[in-house]
N, CA and C atoms as an extended XYZ file, in Angstrom:
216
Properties=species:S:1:pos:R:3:atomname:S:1:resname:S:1:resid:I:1 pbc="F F F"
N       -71.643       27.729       86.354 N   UNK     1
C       -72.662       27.621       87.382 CA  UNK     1
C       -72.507       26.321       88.161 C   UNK     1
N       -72.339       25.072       87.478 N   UNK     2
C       -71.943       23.799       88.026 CA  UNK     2
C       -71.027       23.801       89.345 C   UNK     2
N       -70.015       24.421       88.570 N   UNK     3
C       -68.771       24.689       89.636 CA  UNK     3
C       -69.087       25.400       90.654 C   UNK     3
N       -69.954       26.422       90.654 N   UNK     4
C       -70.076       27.131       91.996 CA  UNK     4
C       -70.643       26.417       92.783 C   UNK     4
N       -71.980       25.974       92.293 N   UNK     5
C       -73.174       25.110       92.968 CA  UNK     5
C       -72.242       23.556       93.469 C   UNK     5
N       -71.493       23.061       92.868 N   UNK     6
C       -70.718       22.358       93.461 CA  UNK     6
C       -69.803       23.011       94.961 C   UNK     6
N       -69.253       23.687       94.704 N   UNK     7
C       -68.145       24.939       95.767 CA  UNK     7
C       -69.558       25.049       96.732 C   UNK     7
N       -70.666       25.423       96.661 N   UNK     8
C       -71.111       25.903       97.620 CA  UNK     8
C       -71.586       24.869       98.726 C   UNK     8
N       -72.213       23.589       98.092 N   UNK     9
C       -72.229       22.241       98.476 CA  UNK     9
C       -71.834       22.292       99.556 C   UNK     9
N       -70.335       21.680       98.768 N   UNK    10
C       -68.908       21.252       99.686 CA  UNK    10
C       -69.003       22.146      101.055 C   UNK    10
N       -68.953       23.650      100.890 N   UNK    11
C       -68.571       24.481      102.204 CA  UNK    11
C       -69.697       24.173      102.959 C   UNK    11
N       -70.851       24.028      102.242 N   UNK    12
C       -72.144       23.904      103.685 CA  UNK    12
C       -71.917       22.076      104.229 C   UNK    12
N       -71.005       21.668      103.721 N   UNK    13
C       -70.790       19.838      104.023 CA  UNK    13
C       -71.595       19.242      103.591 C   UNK    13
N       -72.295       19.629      102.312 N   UNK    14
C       -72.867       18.162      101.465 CA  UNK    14
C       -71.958       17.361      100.898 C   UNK    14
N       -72.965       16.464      100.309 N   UNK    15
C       -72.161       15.828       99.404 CA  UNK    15
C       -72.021       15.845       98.085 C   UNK    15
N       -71.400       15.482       97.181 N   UNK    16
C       -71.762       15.789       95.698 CA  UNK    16
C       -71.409       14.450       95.088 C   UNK    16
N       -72.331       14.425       93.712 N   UNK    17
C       -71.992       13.118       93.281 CA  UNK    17
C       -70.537       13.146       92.982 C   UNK    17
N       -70.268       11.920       92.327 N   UNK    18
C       -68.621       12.050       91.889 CA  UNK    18
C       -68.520       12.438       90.337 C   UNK    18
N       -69.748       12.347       90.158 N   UNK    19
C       -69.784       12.904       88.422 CA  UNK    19
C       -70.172       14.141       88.118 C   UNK    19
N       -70.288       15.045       89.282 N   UNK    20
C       -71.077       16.372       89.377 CA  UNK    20
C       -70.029       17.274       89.026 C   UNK    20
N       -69.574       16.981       87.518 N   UNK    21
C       -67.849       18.353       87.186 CA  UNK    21
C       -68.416       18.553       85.861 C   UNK    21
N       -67.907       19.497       85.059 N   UNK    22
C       -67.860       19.739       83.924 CA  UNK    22
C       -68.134       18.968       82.630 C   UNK    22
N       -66.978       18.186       82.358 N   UNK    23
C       -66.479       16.890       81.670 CA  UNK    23
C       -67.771       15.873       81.584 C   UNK    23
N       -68.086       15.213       82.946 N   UNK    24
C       -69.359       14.178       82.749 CA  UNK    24
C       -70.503       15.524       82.606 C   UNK    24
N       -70.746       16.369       82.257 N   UNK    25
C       -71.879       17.422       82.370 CA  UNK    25
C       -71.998       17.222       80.704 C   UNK    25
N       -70.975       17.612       79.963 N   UNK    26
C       -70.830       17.629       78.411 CA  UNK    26
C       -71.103       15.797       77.745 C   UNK    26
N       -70.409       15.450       78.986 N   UNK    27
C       -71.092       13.602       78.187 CA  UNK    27
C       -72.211       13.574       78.172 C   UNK    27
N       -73.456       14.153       79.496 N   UNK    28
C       -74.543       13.325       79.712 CA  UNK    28
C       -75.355       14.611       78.440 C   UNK    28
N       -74.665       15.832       78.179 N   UNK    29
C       -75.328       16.719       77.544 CA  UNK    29
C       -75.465       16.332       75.781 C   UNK    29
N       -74.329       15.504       75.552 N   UNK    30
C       -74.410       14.966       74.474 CA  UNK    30
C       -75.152       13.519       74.224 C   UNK    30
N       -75.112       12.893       74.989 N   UNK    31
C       -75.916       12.019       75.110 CA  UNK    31
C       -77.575       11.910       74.799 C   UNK    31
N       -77.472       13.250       75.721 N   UNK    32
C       -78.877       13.605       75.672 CA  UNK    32
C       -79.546       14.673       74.572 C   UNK    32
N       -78.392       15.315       73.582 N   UNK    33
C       -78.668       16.115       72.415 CA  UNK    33
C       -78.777       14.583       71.433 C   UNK    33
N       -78.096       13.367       71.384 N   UNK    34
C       -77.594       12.394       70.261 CA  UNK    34
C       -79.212       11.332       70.295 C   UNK    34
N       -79.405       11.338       71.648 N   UNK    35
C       -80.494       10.109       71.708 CA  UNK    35
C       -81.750       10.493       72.168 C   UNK    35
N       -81.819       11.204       72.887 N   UNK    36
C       -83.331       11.866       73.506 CA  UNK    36
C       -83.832       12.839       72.188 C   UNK    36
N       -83.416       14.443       72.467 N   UNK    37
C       -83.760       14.870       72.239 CA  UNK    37
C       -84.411       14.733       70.936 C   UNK    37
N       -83.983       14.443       69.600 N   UNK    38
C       -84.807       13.953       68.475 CA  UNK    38
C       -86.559       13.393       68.683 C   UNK    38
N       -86.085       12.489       70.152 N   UNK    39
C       -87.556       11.988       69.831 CA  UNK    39
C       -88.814       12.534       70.169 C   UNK    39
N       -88.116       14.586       70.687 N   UNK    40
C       -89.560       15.077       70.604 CA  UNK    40
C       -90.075       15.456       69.057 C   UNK    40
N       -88.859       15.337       68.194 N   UNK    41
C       -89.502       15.640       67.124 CA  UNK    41
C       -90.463       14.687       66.787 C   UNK    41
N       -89.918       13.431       66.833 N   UNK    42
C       -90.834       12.639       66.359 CA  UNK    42
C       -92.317       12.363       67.274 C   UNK    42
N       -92.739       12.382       68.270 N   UNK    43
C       -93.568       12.513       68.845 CA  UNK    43
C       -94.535       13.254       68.431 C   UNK    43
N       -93.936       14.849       68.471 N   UNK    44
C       -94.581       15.713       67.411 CA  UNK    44
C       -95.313       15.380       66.107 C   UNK    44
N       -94.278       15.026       65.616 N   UNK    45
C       -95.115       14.404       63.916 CA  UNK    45
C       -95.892       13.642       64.451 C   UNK    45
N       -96.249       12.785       65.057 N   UNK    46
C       -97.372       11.435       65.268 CA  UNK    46
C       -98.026       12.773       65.841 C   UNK    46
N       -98.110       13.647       66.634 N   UNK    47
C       -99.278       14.331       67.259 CA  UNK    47
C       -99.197       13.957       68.901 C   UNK    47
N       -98.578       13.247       69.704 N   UNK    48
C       -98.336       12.739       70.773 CA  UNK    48
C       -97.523       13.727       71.566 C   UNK    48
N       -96.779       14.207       71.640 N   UNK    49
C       -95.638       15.568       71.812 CA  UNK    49
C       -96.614       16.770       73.207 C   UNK    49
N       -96.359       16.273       74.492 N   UNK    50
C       -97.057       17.004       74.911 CA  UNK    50
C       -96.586       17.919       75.909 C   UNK    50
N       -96.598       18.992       76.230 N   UNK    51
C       -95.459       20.286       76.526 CA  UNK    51
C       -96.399       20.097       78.063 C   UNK    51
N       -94.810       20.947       79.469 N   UNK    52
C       -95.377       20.819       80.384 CA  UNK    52
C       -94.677       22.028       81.090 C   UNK    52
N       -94.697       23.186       81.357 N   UNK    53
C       -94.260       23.694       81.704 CA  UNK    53
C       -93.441       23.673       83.568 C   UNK    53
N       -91.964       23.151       83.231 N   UNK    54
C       -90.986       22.926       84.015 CA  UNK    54
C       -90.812       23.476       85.094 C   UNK    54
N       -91.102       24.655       84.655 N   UNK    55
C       -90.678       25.936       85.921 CA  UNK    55
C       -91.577       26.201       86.881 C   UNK    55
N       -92.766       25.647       86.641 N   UNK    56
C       -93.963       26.436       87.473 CA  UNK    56
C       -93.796       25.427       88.904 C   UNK    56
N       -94.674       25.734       89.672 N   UNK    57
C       -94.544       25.352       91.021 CA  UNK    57
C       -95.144       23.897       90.269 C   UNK    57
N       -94.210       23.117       91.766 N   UNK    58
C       -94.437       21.836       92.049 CA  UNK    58
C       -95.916       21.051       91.658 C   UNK    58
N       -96.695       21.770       92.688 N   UNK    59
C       -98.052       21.357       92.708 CA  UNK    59
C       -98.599       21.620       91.207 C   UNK    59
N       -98.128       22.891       90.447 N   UNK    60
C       -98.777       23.192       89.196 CA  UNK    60
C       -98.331       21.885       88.041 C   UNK    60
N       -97.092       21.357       88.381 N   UNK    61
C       -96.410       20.673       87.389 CA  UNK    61
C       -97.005       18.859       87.667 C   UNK    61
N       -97.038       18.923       88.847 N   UNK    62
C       -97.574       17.591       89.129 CA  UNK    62
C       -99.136       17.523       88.385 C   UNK    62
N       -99.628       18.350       88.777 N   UNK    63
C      -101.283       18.374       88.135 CA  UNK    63
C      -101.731       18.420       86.575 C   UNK    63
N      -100.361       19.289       85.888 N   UNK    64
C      -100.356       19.302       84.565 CA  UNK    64
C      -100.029       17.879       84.068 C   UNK    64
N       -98.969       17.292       84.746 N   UNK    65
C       -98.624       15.679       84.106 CA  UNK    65
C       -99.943       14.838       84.547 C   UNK    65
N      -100.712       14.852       85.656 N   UNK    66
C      -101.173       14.105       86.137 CA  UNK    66
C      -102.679       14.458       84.952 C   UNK    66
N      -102.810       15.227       84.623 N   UNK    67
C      -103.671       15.750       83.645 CA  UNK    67
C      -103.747       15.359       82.349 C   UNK    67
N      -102.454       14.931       81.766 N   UNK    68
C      -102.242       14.645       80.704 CA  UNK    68
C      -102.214       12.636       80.660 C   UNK    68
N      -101.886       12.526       82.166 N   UNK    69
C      -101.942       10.963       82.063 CA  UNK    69
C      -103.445       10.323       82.627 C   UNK    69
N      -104.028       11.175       82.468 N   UNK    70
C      -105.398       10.762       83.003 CA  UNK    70
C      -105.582       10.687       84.417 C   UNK    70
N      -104.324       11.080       84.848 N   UNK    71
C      -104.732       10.448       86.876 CA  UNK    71
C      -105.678       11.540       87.653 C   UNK    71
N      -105.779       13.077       86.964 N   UNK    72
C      -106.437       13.641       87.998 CA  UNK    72
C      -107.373       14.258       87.288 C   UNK    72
């Protein structure tokens, strides 16, 4: 999918980062399985761990965080 979404970029004349390939995709993916991800477990155990659903529209996602941080 990377690769296409990259390919399609290019033909409409964007730009793409220089790290936007495969290779740095699997570094930042391990990176982020080795050091992040764990610490929702732990969050969880303390009870802090708070889910936000990603996908929903903009406005829905802003209001859910903003909900959870006290701003709205």
């Amino acid at each position: 999918r990377m690769e296409s979404r990259v390919a399609e970029t290019r033909a409409a004349g964007g730009q793409v980062r220089a790290d936007d390939n495969p290779e740095s995709f699997r570094r930042r993916l391990g990176e982020y399985r080795e050091k992040t991800a764990p610490l929702a477990s732990y969050y969880a155990g303390i009870g802090e761990l708070k889910k936000v659903d990603g996908m929903a529209g903009i406005a829905a996602v802003t209001a859910a965080i903003d909900g959870l941080l006290g701003a709205g």
